[in-house]
PDB file of C-alpha atoms in Angstrom:
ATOM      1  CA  UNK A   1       0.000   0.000   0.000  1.00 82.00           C
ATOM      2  CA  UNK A   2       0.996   3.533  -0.575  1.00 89.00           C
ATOM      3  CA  UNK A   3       1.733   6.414   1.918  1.00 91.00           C
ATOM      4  CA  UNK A   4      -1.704   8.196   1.055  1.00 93.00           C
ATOM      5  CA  UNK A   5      -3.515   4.631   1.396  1.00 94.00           C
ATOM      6  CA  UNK A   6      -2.432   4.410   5.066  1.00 95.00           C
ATOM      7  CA  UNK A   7      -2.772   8.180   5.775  1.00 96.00           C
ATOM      8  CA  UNK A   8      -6.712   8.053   4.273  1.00 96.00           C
ATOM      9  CA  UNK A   9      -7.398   5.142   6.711  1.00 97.00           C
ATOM     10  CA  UNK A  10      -6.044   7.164   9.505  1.00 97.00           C
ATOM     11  CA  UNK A  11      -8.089  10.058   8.753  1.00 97.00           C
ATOM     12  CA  UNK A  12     -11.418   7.655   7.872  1.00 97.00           C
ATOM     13  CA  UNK A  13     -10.279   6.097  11.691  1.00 97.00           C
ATOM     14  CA  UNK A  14      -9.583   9.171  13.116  1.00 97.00           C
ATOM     15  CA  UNK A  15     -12.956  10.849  11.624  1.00 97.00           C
ATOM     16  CA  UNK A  16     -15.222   8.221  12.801  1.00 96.00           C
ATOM     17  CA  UNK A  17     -13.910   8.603  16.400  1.00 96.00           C
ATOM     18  CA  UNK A  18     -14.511  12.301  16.207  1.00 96.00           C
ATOM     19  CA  UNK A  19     -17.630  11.719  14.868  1.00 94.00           C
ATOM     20  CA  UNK A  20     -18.650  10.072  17.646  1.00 93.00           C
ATOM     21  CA  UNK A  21     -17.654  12.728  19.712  1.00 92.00           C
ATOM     22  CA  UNK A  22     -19.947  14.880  17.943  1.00 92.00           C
ATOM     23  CA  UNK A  23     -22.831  13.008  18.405  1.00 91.00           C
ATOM     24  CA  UNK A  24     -21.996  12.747  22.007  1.00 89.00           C
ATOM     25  CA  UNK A  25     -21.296  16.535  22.422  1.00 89.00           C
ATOM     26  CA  UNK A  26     -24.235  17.290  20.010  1.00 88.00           C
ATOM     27  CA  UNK A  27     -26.478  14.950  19.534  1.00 81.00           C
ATOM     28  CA  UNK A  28     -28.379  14.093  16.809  1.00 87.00           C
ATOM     29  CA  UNK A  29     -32.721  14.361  16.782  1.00 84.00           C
ATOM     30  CA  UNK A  30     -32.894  16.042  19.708  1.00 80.00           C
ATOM     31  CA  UNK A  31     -30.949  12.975  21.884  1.00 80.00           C
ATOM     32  CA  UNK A  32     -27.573  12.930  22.981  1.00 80.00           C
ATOM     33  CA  UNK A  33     -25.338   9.387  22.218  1.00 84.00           C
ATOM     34  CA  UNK A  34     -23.812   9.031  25.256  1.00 84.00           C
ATOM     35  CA  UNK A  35     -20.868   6.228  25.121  1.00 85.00           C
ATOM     36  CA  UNK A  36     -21.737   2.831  26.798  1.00 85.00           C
ATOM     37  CA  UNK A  37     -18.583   0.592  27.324  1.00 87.00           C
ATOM     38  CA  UNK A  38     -18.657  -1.097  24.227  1.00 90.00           C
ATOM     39  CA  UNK A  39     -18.461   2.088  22.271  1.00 90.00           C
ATOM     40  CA  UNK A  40     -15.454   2.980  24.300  1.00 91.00           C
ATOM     41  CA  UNK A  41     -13.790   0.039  23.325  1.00 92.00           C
ATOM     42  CA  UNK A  42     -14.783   0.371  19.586  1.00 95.00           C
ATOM     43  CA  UNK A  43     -13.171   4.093  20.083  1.00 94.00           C
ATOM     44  CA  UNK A  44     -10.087   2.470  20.980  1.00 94.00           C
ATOM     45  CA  UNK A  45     -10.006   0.202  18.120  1.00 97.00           C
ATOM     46  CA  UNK A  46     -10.448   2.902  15.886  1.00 97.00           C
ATOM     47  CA  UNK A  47      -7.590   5.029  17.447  1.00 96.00           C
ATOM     48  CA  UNK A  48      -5.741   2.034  17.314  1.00 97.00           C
ATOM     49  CA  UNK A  49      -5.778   1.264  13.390  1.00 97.00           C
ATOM     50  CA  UNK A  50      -5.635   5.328  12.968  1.00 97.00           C
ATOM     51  CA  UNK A  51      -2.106   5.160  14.923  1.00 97.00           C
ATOM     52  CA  UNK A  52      -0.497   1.882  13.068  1.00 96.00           C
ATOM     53  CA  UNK A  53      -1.577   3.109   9.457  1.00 96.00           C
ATOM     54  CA  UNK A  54      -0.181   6.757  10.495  1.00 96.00           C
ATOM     55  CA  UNK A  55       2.898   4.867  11.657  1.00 96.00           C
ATOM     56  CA  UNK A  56       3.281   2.731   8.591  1.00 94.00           C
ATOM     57  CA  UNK A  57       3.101   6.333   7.167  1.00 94.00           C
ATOM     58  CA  UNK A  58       5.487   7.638   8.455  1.00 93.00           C
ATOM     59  CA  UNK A  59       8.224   5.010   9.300  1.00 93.00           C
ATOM     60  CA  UNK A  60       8.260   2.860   5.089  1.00 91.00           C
ATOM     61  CA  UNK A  61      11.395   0.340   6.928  1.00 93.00           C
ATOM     62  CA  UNK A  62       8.191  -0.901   9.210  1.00 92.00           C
ATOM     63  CA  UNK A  63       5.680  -0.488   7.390  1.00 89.00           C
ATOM     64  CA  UNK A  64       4.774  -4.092   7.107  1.00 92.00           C
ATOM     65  CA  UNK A  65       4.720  -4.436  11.209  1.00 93.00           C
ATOM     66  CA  UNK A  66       2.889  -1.575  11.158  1.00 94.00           C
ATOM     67  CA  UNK A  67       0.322  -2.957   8.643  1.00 94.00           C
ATOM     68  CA  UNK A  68       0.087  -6.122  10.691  1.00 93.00           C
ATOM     69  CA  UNK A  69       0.057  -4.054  13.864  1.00 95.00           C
ATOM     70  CA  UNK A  70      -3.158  -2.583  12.234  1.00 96.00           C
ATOM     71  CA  UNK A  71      -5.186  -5.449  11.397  1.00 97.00           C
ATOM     72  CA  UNK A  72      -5.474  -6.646  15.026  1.00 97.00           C
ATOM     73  CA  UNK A  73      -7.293  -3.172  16.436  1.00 97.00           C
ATOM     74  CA  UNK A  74      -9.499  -3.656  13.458  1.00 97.00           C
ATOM     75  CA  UNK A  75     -10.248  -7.251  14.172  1.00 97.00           C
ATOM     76  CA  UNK A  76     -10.594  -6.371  17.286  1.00 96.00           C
ATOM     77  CA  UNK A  77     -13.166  -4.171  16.525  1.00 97.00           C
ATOM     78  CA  UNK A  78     -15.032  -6.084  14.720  1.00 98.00           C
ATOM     79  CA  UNK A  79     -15.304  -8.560  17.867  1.00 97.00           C
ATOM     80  CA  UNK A  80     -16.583  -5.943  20.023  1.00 95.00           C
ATOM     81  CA  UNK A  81     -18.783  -3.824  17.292  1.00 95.00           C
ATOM     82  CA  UNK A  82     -20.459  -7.293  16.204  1.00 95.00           C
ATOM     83  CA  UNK A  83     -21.289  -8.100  20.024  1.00 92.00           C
ATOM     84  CA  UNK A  84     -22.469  -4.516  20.598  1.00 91.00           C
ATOM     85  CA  UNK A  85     -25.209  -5.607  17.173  1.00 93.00           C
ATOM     86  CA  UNK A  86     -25.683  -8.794  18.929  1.00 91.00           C
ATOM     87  CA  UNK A  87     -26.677  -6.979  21.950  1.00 87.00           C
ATOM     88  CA  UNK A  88     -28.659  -4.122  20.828  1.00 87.00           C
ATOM     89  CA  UNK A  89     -30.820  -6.953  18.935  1.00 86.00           C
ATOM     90  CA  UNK A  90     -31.439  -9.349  22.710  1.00 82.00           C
ATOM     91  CA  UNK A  91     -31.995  -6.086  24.712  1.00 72.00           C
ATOM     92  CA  UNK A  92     -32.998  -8.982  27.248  1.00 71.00           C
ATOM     93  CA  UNK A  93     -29.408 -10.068  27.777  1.00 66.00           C
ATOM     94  CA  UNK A  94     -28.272  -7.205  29.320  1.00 62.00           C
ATOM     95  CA  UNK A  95     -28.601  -6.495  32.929  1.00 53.00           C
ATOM     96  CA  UNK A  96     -28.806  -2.593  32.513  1.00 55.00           C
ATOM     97  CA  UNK A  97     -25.879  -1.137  34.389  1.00 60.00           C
ATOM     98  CA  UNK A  98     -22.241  -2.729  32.873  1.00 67.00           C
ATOM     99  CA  UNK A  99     -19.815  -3.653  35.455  1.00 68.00           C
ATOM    100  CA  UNK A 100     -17.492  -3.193  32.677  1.00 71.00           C
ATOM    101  CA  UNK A 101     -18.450   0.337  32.649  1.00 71.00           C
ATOM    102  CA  UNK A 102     -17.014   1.080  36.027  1.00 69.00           C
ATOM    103  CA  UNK A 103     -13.555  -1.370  35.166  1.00 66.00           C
ATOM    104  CA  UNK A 104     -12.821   1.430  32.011  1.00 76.00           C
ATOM    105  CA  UNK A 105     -13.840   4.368  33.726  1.00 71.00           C
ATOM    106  CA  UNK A 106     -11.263   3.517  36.732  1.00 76.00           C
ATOM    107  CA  UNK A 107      -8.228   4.407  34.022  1.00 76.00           C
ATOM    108  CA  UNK A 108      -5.955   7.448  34.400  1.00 77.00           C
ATOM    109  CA  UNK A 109      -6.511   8.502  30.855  1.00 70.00           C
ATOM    110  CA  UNK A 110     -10.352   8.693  31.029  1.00 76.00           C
ATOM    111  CA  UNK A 111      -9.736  10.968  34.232  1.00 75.00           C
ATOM    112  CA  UNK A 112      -8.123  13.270  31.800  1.00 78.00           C
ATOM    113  CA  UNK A 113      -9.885  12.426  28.307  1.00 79.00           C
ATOM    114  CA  UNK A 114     -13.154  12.166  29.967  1.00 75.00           C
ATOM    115  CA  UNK A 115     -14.964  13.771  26.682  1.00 68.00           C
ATOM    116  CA  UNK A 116     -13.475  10.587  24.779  1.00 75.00           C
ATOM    117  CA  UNK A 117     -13.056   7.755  26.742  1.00 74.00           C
ATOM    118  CA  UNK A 118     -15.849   8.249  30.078  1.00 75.00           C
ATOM    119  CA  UNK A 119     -18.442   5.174  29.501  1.00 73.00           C
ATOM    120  CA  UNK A 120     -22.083   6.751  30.810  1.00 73.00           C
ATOM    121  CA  UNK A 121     -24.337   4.999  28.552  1.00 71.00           C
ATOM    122  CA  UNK A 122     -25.796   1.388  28.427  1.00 72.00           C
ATOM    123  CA  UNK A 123     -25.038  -1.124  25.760  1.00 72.00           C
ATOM    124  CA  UNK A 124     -28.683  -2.360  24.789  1.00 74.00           C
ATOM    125  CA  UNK A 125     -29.749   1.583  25.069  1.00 77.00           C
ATOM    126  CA  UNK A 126     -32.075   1.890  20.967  1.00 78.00           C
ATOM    127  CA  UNK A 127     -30.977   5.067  20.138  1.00 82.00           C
ATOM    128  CA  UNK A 128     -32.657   6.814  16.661  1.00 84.00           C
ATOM    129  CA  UNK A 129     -30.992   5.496  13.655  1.00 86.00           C
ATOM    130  CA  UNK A 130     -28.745   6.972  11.351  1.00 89.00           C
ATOM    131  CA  UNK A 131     -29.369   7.054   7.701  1.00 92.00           C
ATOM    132  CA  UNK A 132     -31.306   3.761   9.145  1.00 90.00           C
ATOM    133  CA  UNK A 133     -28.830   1.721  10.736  1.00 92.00           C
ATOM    134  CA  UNK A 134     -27.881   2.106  14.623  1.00 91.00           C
ATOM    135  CA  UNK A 135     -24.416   3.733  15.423  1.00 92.00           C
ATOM    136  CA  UNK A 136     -23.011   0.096  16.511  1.00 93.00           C
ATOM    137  CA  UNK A 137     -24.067  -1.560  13.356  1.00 95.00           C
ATOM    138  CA  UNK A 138     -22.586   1.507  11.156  1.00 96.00           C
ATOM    139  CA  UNK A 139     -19.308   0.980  13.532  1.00 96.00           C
ATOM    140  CA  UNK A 140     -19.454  -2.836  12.333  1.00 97.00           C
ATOM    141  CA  UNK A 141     -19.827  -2.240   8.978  1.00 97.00           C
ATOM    142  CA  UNK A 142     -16.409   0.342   8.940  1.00 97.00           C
ATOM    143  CA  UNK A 143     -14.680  -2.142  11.198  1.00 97.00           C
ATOM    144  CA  UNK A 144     -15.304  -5.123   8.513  1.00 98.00           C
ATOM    145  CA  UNK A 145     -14.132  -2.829   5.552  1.00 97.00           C
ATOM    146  CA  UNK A 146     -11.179  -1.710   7.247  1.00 97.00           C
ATOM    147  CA  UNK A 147      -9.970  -5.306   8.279  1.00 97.00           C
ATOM    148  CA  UNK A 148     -11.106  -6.363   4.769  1.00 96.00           C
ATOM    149  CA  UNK A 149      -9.024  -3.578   3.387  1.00 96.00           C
ATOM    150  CA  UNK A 150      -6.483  -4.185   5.526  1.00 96.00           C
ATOM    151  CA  UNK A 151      -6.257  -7.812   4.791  1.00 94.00           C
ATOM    152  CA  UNK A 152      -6.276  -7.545   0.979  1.00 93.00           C
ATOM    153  CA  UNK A 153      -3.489  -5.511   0.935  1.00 92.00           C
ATOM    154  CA  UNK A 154      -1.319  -7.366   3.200  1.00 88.00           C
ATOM    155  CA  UNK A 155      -1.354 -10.172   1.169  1.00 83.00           C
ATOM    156  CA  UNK A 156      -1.332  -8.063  -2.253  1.00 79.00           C
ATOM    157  CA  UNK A 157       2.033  -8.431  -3.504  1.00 72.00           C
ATOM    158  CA  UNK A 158       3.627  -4.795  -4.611  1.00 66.00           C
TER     159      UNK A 158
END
């Protein structure tokens, strides 16, 4: 892959996250999106795969690790995203209040990036859809391409 490959999937990464800031800042319809610990994590995936395809950027001797380094936030993210859809569609399965909710919120950086990383909402909360899909299945979908993407061109031979 070329440097402007990996520096557009660090912008697409690094735009989702902050889109999700807007919508928790914002809103959207009249109803804020507060984070629930599952979209924390996703957050985290997405920082992650913005940070190893701005490193593979940056750094062309690595920027094979860094390509590998990438594909496991992503897959990660699809893990979590993909439970977050399973969740939202057995509301039943969830309990209400997240006792992982409390483990993230006990970190030093969400004392002092509390606008990006605090977890107030809950998982199975239906929020209104966007461009008819809910936020978690629109965070699966970009998590899929990107590993897909990210896949493909690992293996593509240059």
């Amino acid at each position: 892959m070329k440097k402007s490959h990996y520096l557009l999937l660090s912008l697409l990464s690094f735009g989702l996250v902050a889109f999700a800031v807007v919508l928790q800042q914002v809103g959207y319809q009249g109803v804020s999106f507060l984070p629930c610990p599952l979209c924390v994590l996703q957050r985290v995936g997405y920082l992650g795969v913005a940070i190893s395809c701005l490193l593979a950027a940056g750094i062309p001797p690595l920027r094979k690790w860094f390509h590998s380094l990438a594909i496991l936030p992503a897959g990660y993210g699809v893990a979590v995203a993909g439970h977050h859809v399973w969740l939202l569609s057995h509301p039943s399965e969830s309990c209400g209040i997240d006792p992982l909710e409390t483990w993230i919120n006990q970190f030093q950086f969400v004392q002092n990036l509390p606008w990006l990383f605090k977890a107030d909402g809950l998982c199975s909360a239906k929020l209104p859809a966007i461009l008819g899909l809910q936020v978690p299945e629109w965070s699966l979908l970009w998590f899929v391409a990107l590993t897909l993407v990210l896949l493909v061109t690992f293996f593509k031979k240059p």
